[in-house]
PDB file of C-alpha atoms in Angstrom:
ATOM      1  CA  MET Q   1      46.560 -24.678 -18.639  1.00  0.00           C
ATOM      2  CA  ASP Q   2      48.664 -24.651 -15.465  1.00  0.00           C
ATOM      3  CA  ALA Q   3      50.745 -27.522 -16.847  1.00  0.00           C
ATOM      4  CA  LEU Q   4      51.259 -25.653 -20.111  1.00  0.00           C
ATOM      5  CA  LEU Q   5      52.374 -22.494 -18.335  1.00  0.00           C
ATOM      6  CA  THR Q   6      54.814 -24.475 -16.203  1.00  0.00           C
ATOM      7  CA  SER Q   7      56.369 -26.222 -19.189  1.00  0.00           C
ATOM      8  CA  LEU Q   8      56.652 -23.205 -21.505  1.00  0.00           C
ATOM      9  CA  PRO Q   9      60.260 -22.328 -20.558  1.00  0.00           C
ATOM     10  CA  THR Q  10      61.353 -25.814 -21.650  1.00  0.00           C
ATOM     11  CA  LEU Q  11      59.284 -25.819 -24.847  1.00  0.00           C
ATOM     12  CA  VAL Q  12      60.435 -22.609 -26.517  1.00  0.00           C
ATOM     13  CA  THR Q  13      63.148 -20.002 -26.415  1.00  0.00           C
ATOM     14  CA  ALA Q  14      60.958 -16.980 -25.843  1.00  0.00           C
ATOM     15  CA  GLU Q  15      63.465 -14.359 -26.982  1.00  0.00           C
ATOM     16  CA  ARG Q  16      63.352 -15.781 -30.511  1.00  0.00           C
ATOM     17  CA  PHE Q  17      59.727 -14.763 -30.724  1.00  0.00           C
ATOM     18  CA  GLN Q  18      60.017 -11.441 -28.848  1.00  0.00           C
ATOM     19  CA  ARG Q  19      57.524 -11.392 -25.976  1.00  0.00           C
ATOM     20  CA  LEU Q  20      55.676 -14.695 -25.640  1.00  0.00           C
ATOM     21  CA  GLU Q  21      51.905 -14.281 -25.704  1.00  0.00           C
ATOM     22  CA  LEU Q  22      49.037 -16.495 -24.628  1.00  0.00           C
ATOM     23  CA  GLY Q  23      45.450 -16.119 -25.710  1.00  0.00           C
ATOM     24  CA  TRP Q  24      43.156 -17.140 -28.507  1.00  0.00           C
ATOM     25  CA  GLY Q  25      45.391 -18.509 -31.219  1.00  0.00           C
ATOM     26  CA  LEU Q  26      47.294 -21.728 -31.731  1.00  0.00           C
ATOM     27  CA  VAL Q  27      46.896 -22.287 -27.996  1.00  0.00           C
ATOM     28  CA  ARG Q  28      43.229 -21.679 -27.241  1.00  0.00           C
ATOM     29  CA  ALA Q  29      41.204 -21.708 -24.056  1.00  0.00           C
ATOM     30  CA  PRO Q  30      37.686 -20.629 -23.081  1.00  0.00           C
ATOM     31  CA  LEU Q  31      37.131 -16.988 -22.182  1.00  0.00           C
ATOM     32  CA  ALA Q  32      36.440 -18.005 -18.587  1.00  0.00           C
ATOM     33  CA  ASP Q  33      40.017 -19.267 -18.221  1.00  0.00           C
ATOM     34  CA  PHE Q  34      41.366 -15.802 -18.953  1.00  0.00           C
ATOM     35  CA  ALA Q  35      38.592 -13.537 -17.683  1.00  0.00           C
ATOM     36  CA  LYS Q  36      39.957 -13.291 -14.149  1.00  0.00           C
ATOM     37  CA  ALA Q  37      43.127 -11.732 -15.563  1.00  0.00           C
ATOM     38  CA  PHE Q  38      41.186  -9.036 -17.430  1.00  0.00           C
ATOM     39  CA  THR Q  39      40.211  -5.638 -16.098  1.00  0.00           C
ATOM     40  CA  PRO Q  40      36.487  -4.778 -16.091  1.00  0.00           C
ATOM     41  CA  GLN Q  41      37.139  -2.533 -19.106  1.00  0.00           C
ATOM     42  CA  ILE Q  42      38.622  -5.413 -21.105  1.00  0.00           C
ATOM     43  CA  ARG Q  43      35.771  -7.720 -20.121  1.00  0.00           C
ATOM     44  CA  THR Q  44      33.315  -5.069 -21.312  1.00  0.00           C
ATOM     45  CA  LEU Q  45      35.173  -4.923 -24.623  1.00  0.00           C
ATOM     46  CA  ILE Q  46      35.504  -8.664 -25.188  1.00  0.00           C
ATOM     47  CA  GLY Q  47      32.110  -9.806 -23.911  1.00  0.00           C
ATOM     48  CA  PRO Q  48      30.073  -8.564 -26.905  1.00  0.00           C
ATOM     49  CA  LEU Q  49      32.780  -9.518 -29.426  1.00  0.00           C
ATOM     50  CA  VAL Q  50      32.791 -13.208 -28.527  1.00  0.00           C
ATOM     51  CA  LYS Q  51      29.067 -13.322 -29.298  1.00  0.00           C
ATOM     52  CA  ILE Q  52      29.545 -12.134 -32.891  1.00  0.00           C
ATOM     53  CA  PRO Q  53      29.683 -15.186 -35.233  1.00  0.00           C
ATOM     54  CA  GLY Q  54      31.952 -13.407 -37.707  1.00  0.00           C
ATOM     55  CA  VAL Q  55      34.636 -12.652 -35.106  1.00  0.00           C
ATOM     56  CA  THR Q  56      37.160 -15.492 -35.254  1.00  0.00           C
ATOM     57  CA  ARG Q  57      40.048 -14.280 -33.129  1.00  0.00           C
ATOM     58  CA  ILE Q  58      40.938 -11.691 -30.493  1.00  0.00           C
ATOM     59  CA  ASP Q  59      44.620 -11.051 -29.824  1.00  0.00           C
ATOM     60  CA  LEU Q  60      45.805  -9.478 -26.609  1.00  0.00           C
ATOM     61  CA  ARG Q  61      49.290  -8.554 -25.470  1.00  0.00           C
ATOM     62  CA  ASP Q  62      50.933  -8.412 -22.088  1.00  0.00           C
ATOM     63  CA  ASP Q  63      51.531  -4.775 -21.117  1.00  0.00           C
ATOM     64  CA  ASP Q  64      53.506  -5.044 -17.862  1.00  0.00           C
ATOM     65  CA  GLY Q  65      51.184  -7.693 -16.519  1.00  0.00           C
ATOM     66  CA  VAL Q  66      47.992  -6.124 -17.848  1.00  0.00           C
ATOM     67  CA  ALA Q  67      46.129  -7.643 -20.799  1.00  0.00           C
ATOM     68  CA  LYS Q  68      45.691  -5.116 -23.619  1.00  0.00           C
ATOM     69  CA  PRO Q  69      43.670  -5.785 -26.794  1.00  0.00           C
ATOM     70  CA  GLU Q  70      45.707  -5.620 -29.974  1.00  0.00           C
ATOM     71  CA  THR Q  71      43.770  -7.071 -32.919  1.00  0.00           C
ATOM     72  CA  VAL Q  72      40.273  -8.306 -33.687  1.00  0.00           C
ATOM     73  CA  THR Q  73      40.041 -10.726 -36.619  1.00  0.00           C
ATOM     74  CA  VAL Q  74      36.823 -11.232 -38.578  1.00  0.00           C
ATOM     75  CA  LYS Q  75      35.926 -13.558 -41.446  1.00  0.00           C
ATOM     76  CA  ASP Q  76      33.126 -11.765 -43.307  1.00  0.00           C
ATOM     77  CA  ARG Q  77      31.208  -8.530 -43.826  1.00  0.00           C
ATOM     78  CA  ALA Q  78      28.721  -9.218 -41.040  1.00  0.00           C
ATOM     79  CA  GLY Q  79      31.569  -9.792 -38.597  1.00  0.00           C
ATOM     80  CA  TYR Q  80      33.383  -6.625 -39.702  1.00  0.00           C
ATOM     81  CA  VAL Q  81      30.339  -4.368 -39.461  1.00  0.00           C
ATOM     82  CA  ALA Q  82      29.236  -5.819 -36.118  1.00  0.00           C
ATOM     83  CA  ALA Q  83      32.748  -5.691 -34.625  1.00  0.00           C
ATOM     84  CA  ILE Q  84      33.253  -2.053 -35.603  1.00  0.00           C
ATOM     85  CA  ALA Q  85      29.854  -1.113 -34.164  1.00  0.00           C
ATOM     86  CA  SER Q  86      30.572  -2.983 -30.923  1.00  0.00           C
ATOM     87  CA  LEU Q  87      34.054  -1.513 -30.470  1.00  0.00           C
ATOM     88  CA  ARG Q  88      32.904   2.057 -31.013  1.00  0.00           C
ATOM     89  CA  LYS Q  89      30.509   1.760 -28.086  1.00  0.00           C
ATOM     90  CA  VAL Q  90      33.126   0.829 -25.498  1.00  0.00           C
ATOM     91  CA  TRP Q  91      36.619   1.655 -26.781  1.00  0.00           C
ATOM     92  CA  ASP Q  92      38.184   5.010 -27.643  1.00  0.00           C
ATOM     93  CA  SER Q  93      41.778   3.972 -28.381  1.00  0.00           C
ATOM     94  CA  TYR Q  94      43.245   2.529 -31.564  1.00  0.00           C
ATOM     95  CA  LEU Q  95      42.460  -1.160 -32.078  1.00  0.00           C
ATOM     96  CA  SER Q  96      43.281  -3.057 -35.263  1.00  0.00           C
ATOM     97  CA  VAL Q  97      40.511  -4.926 -37.094  1.00  0.00           C
ATOM     98  CA  GLN Q  98      41.499  -7.304 -39.898  1.00  0.00           C
ATOM     99  CA  LEU Q  99      39.625  -9.646 -42.213  1.00  0.00           C
ATOM    100  CA  ILE Q 100      41.032 -13.130 -42.857  1.00  0.00           C
ATOM    101  CA  ARG Q 101      38.722 -15.421 -44.821  1.00  0.00           C
ATOM    102  CA  ARG Q 102      40.625 -18.685 -44.498  1.00  0.00           C
ATOM    103  CA  PRO Q 103      43.527 -20.134 -42.518  1.00  0.00           C
ATOM    104  CA  SER Q 104      47.047 -20.137 -43.884  1.00  0.00           C
ATOM    105  CA  GLN Q 105      48.353 -23.105 -45.837  1.00  0.00           C
ATOM    106  CA  TYR Q 106      51.479 -22.818 -43.694  1.00  0.00           C
ATOM    107  CA  VAL Q 107      51.381 -24.462 -40.290  1.00  0.00           C
ATOM    108  CA  GLY Q 108      51.538 -22.044 -37.388  1.00  0.00           C
ATOM    109  CA  LYS Q 109      50.624 -18.934 -39.378  1.00  0.00           C
ATOM    110  CA  LEU Q 110      47.461 -16.925 -39.810  1.00  0.00           C
ATOM    111  CA  GLY Q 111      46.062 -16.498 -43.287  1.00  0.00           C
ATOM    112  CA  ARG Q 112      47.016 -13.321 -45.139  1.00  0.00           C
ATOM    113  CA  PRO Q 113      44.567 -10.512 -44.318  1.00  0.00           C
ATOM    114  CA  VAL Q 114      42.317  -9.296 -47.114  1.00  0.00           C
ATOM    115  CA  PHE Q 115      42.463  -5.924 -45.387  1.00  0.00           C
ATOM    116  CA  ARG Q 116      43.574  -4.317 -42.150  1.00  0.00           C
ATOM    117  CA  GLY Q 117      41.638  -1.450 -40.647  1.00  0.00           C
ATOM    118  CA  SER Q 118      40.674  -0.272 -37.210  1.00  0.00           C
ATOM    119  CA  LEU Q 119      37.690   0.752 -35.148  1.00  0.00           C
ATOM    120  CA  PHE Q 120      38.287   4.249 -36.555  1.00  0.00           C
ATOM    121  CA  ASP Q 121      37.476   3.128 -40.118  1.00  0.00           C
ATOM    122  CA  ALA Q 122      35.108   5.701 -41.589  1.00  0.00           C
ATOM    123  CA  GLY Q 123      33.978   7.220 -44.847  1.00  0.00           C
ATOM    124  CA  ALA Q 124      35.293   5.661 -48.048  1.00  0.00           C
ATOM    125  CA  GLU Q 125      37.691   3.350 -46.202  1.00  0.00           C
ATOM    126  CA  TYR Q 126      34.871   1.809 -44.154  1.00  0.00           C
ATOM    127  CA  ARG Q 127      32.611   1.454 -47.193  1.00  0.00           C
ATOM    128  CA  ILE Q 128      35.387  -0.155 -49.257  1.00  0.00           C
ATOM    129  CA  HIS Q 129      36.129  -2.690 -46.532  1.00  0.00           C
ATOM    130  CA  ALA Q 130      32.446  -3.507 -46.121  1.00  0.00           C
ATOM    131  CA  ALA Q 131      31.943  -3.778 -49.895  1.00  0.00           C
ATOM    132  CA  VAL Q 132      34.775  -6.247 -50.543  1.00  0.00           C
ATOM    133  CA  ALA Q 133      34.592  -8.326 -47.356  1.00  0.00           C
ATOM    134  CA  ASP Q 134      32.361 -11.015 -48.876  1.00  0.00           C
ATOM    135  CA  LEU Q 135      33.825 -10.882 -52.400  1.00  0.00           C
ATOM    136  CA  ALA Q 136      35.909 -14.048 -52.598  1.00  0.00           C
ATOM    137  CA  ARG Q 137      37.871 -12.986 -55.686  1.00  0.00           C
ATOM    138  CA  VAL Q 138      39.065  -9.758 -54.098  1.00  0.00           C
ATOM    139  CA  THR Q 139      42.234 -10.998 -52.446  1.00  0.00           C
ATOM    140  CA  GLU Q 140      43.705  -7.866 -50.877  1.00  0.00           C
ATOM    141  CA  VAL Q 141      42.881  -4.195 -50.329  1.00  0.00           C
ATOM    142  CA  GLN Q 142      45.063  -1.538 -48.730  1.00  0.00           C
ATOM    143  CA  VAL Q 143      43.671   1.956 -48.258  1.00  0.00           C
ATOM    144  CA  GLY Q 144      46.073   4.653 -47.116  1.00  0.00           C
ATOM    145  CA  PRO Q 145      45.681   8.398 -46.619  1.00  0.00           C
ATOM    146  CA  GLU Q 146      47.267   9.219 -49.990  1.00  0.00           C
ATOM    147  CA  SER Q 147      47.131   6.016 -52.064  1.00  0.00           C
ATOM    148  CA  ALA Q 148      45.581   2.558 -52.250  1.00  0.00           C
ATOM    149  CA  ASN Q 149      46.306  -0.943 -53.537  1.00  0.00           C
ATOM    150  CA  LEU Q 150      43.830  -3.488 -54.877  1.00  0.00           C
ATOM    151  CA  THR Q 151      44.597  -7.120 -55.707  1.00  0.00           C
ATOM    152  CA  ILE Q 152      42.047  -9.319 -57.472  1.00  0.00           C
ATOM    153  CA  ALA Q 153      41.948 -12.905 -58.709  1.00  0.00           C
ATOM    154  CA  ARG Q 154      42.335 -13.516 -62.422  1.00  0.00           C
ATOM    155  CA  ASP Q 155      38.868 -15.038 -62.729  1.00  0.00           C
ATOM    156  CA  ILE Q 156      36.967 -12.340 -60.837  1.00  0.00           C
ATOM    157  CA  ALA Q 157      33.386 -12.069 -62.078  1.00  0.00           C
ATOM    158  CA  ASP Q 158      32.117  -8.859 -63.656  1.00  0.00           C
ATOM    159  CA  ALA Q 159      29.669  -8.278 -60.796  1.00  0.00           C
ATOM    160  CA  GLU Q 160      32.394  -8.542 -58.127  1.00  0.00           C
ATOM    161  CA  LEU Q 161      34.723  -6.354 -60.176  1.00  0.00           C
ATOM    162  CA  ALA Q 162      32.031  -3.699 -60.615  1.00  0.00           C
ATOM    163  CA  THR Q 163      31.166  -3.668 -56.903  1.00  0.00           C
ATOM    164  CA  THR Q 164      34.828  -3.372 -55.952  1.00  0.00           C
ATOM    165  CA  LEU Q 165      35.758  -0.641 -58.392  1.00  0.00           C
ATOM    166  CA  LYS Q 166      32.638   1.357 -57.593  1.00  0.00           C
ATOM    167  CA  ALA Q 167      33.665   1.346 -53.937  1.00  0.00           C
ATOM    168  CA  MET Q 168      37.277   2.249 -54.781  1.00  0.00           C
ATOM    169  CA  ALA Q 169      36.047   5.117 -56.950  1.00  0.00           C
ATOM    170  CA  GLU Q 170      34.930   6.898 -53.770  1.00  0.00           C
ATOM    171  CA  LEU Q 171      38.558   7.655 -52.949  1.00  0.00           C
ATOM    172  CA  PRO Q 172      39.835  11.133 -53.864  1.00  0.00           C
ATOM    173  CA  ALA Q 173      40.835  11.396 -57.522  1.00  0.00           C
ATOM    174  CA  ALA Q 174      44.263  12.640 -56.428  1.00  0.00           C
ATOM    175  CA  ASN Q 175      44.966   9.341 -54.660  1.00  0.00           C
ATOM    176  CA  PRO Q 176      46.552   6.797 -57.039  1.00  0.00           C
ATOM    177  CA  ILE Q 177      45.297   3.203 -56.892  1.00  0.00           C
ATOM    178  CA  ASP Q 178      47.657   0.390 -57.891  1.00  0.00           C
ATOM    179  CA  LEU Q 179      45.897  -2.695 -59.274  1.00  0.00           C
ATOM    180  CA  ALA Q 180      47.339  -6.198 -59.344  1.00  0.00           C
ATOM    181  CA  VAL Q 181      46.226  -9.781 -59.879  1.00  0.00           C
ATOM    182  CA  SER Q 182      46.915 -12.776 -57.692  1.00  0.00           C
ATOM    183  CA  ASP Q 183      44.908 -15.893 -56.964  1.00  0.00           C
ATOM    184  CA  ASP Q 184      46.804 -16.347 -53.701  1.00  0.00           C
ATOM    185  CA  PRO Q 185      48.713 -13.307 -52.353  1.00  0.00           C
ATOM    186  CA  GLU Q 186      50.085 -15.509 -49.561  1.00  0.00           C
ATOM    187  CA  THR Q 187      52.526 -16.933 -52.111  1.00  0.00           C
ATOM    188  CA  PHE Q 188      53.504 -13.383 -53.178  1.00  0.00           C
ATOM    189  CA  ASP Q 189      52.784 -14.316 -56.812  1.00  0.00           C
ATOM    190  CA  ILE Q 190      51.394 -10.877 -57.585  1.00  0.00           C
ATOM    191  CA  THR Q 191      51.405  -9.189 -60.998  1.00  0.00           C
ATOM    192  CA  TRP Q 192      50.826  -5.446 -61.422  1.00  0.00           C
ATOM    193  CA  ILE Q 193      48.230  -4.634 -64.095  1.00  0.00           C
ATOM    194  CA  GLY Q 194      47.938  -0.858 -63.951  1.00  0.00           C
ATOM    195  CA  GLN Q 195      47.193   2.235 -61.937  1.00  0.00           C
ATOM    196  CA  VAL Q 196      44.317   4.637 -61.503  1.00  0.00           C
ATOM    197  CA  THR Q 197      45.782   8.138 -61.744  1.00  0.00           C
ATOM    198  CA  GLY Q 198      43.732  11.300 -61.819  1.00  0.00           C
ATOM    199  CA  GLY Q 199      40.584   9.218 -61.950  1.00  0.00           C
ATOM    200  CA  LYS Q 200      41.665   7.293 -65.069  1.00  0.00           C
ATOM    201  CA  PHE Q 201      42.885   3.690 -65.298  1.00  0.00           C
ATOM    202  CA  ILE Q 202      46.214   3.425 -67.110  1.00  0.00           C
ATOM    203  CA  ALA Q 203      47.294  -0.058 -68.179  1.00  0.00           C
ATOM    204  CA  PRO Q 204      50.988  -0.933 -68.499  1.00  0.00           C
ATOM    205  CA  SER Q 205      52.568  -1.014 -71.940  1.00  0.00           C
ATOM    206  CA  PRO Q 206      53.460  -3.598 -72.926  1.00  0.00           C
ATOM    207  CA  ALA Q 207      50.905  -5.667 -71.042  1.00  0.00           C
ATOM    208  CA  PRO Q 208      52.399  -8.186 -68.579  1.00  0.00           C
ATOM    209  CA  ALA Q 209      52.871 -11.579 -70.228  1.00  0.00           C
ATOM    210  CA  LYS Q 210      51.394 -13.433 -67.249  1.00  0.00           C
ATOM    211  CA  VAL Q 211      48.041 -11.637 -67.497  1.00  0.00           C
ATOM    212  CA  ASP Q 212      45.257 -12.271 -69.999  1.00  0.00           C
ATOM    213  CA  PRO Q 213      44.770  -9.008 -71.975  1.00  0.00           C
ATOM    214  CA  ALA Q 214      41.016  -9.575 -71.677  1.00  0.00           C
ATOM    215  CA  LEU Q 215      41.232  -8.983 -67.928  1.00  0.00           C
ATOM    216  CA  ILE Q 216      42.930  -5.620 -68.397  1.00  0.00           C
ATOM    217  CA  THR Q 217      40.275  -4.704 -70.956  1.00  0.00           C
ATOM    218  CA  ARG Q 218      37.556  -5.627 -68.468  1.00  0.00           C
ATOM    219  CA  VAL Q 219      39.168  -3.561 -65.724  1.00  0.00           C
ATOM    220  CA  THR Q 220      39.471  -0.585 -68.081  1.00  0.00           C
ATOM    221  CA  THR Q 221      35.808  -0.822 -69.106  1.00  0.00           C
ATOM    222  CA  VAL Q 222      34.399  -1.435 -65.639  1.00  0.00           C
ATOM    223  CA  TRP Q 223      36.460   1.361 -64.080  1.00  0.00           C
ATOM    224  CA  ALA Q 224      35.229   3.818 -66.718  1.00  0.00           C
ATOM    225  CA  ARG Q 225      31.631   3.011 -65.712  1.00  0.00           C
ATOM    226  CA  ALA Q 226      32.272   2.895 -61.966  1.00  0.00           C
ATOM    227  CA  SER Q 227      34.076   6.223 -61.818  1.00  0.00           C
ATOM    228  CA  ARG Q 228      31.420   8.288 -63.577  1.00  0.00           C
TER     229      ARG Q 228
END
């Protein structure tokens, strides 16, 4: 680690990447190697998190020489639920929590998050995140204060679709929900298939050529049941 720190100025041009950060990531080291640089508060925060199997990454930033937590990454529902519960016990400031199921196909990058939330997730937002976390064919969810976006895979099973839409139906009827399909959002090959407005799913007309009409029919039918 000392050798790495010494050689960093010759390995990279730091200003190209804004502030250079070290921690769990592409360059990894045991917690013990960093613990002495953490305040007791940070150690109290991180200690329980590293024991949660579903927590895969903890990012910290350098805040004038003091390590500050920035993002906790989880891989499944158990990790998300446990991380939120752990953080709420010891932390009262904003801290991002994101779910990434698999690594990126691009070297040096994280996988695209299925969702991004925080330790303040509550109500419908928390329940939506928990509901979709283990649903492999739900590829992205974004829940905002006034609208939401949902991206699913083309071959999503009826059971996964029903679970997802039932959770999304908890959002206020006044909040529009944009629906799209993509088997891999990381490639940005995303096709819009309709919007929930006023509690009703409205499909585009004409239907997008890249999408099987049967999928839009399924979404229409399942949403009608889920939103009752």
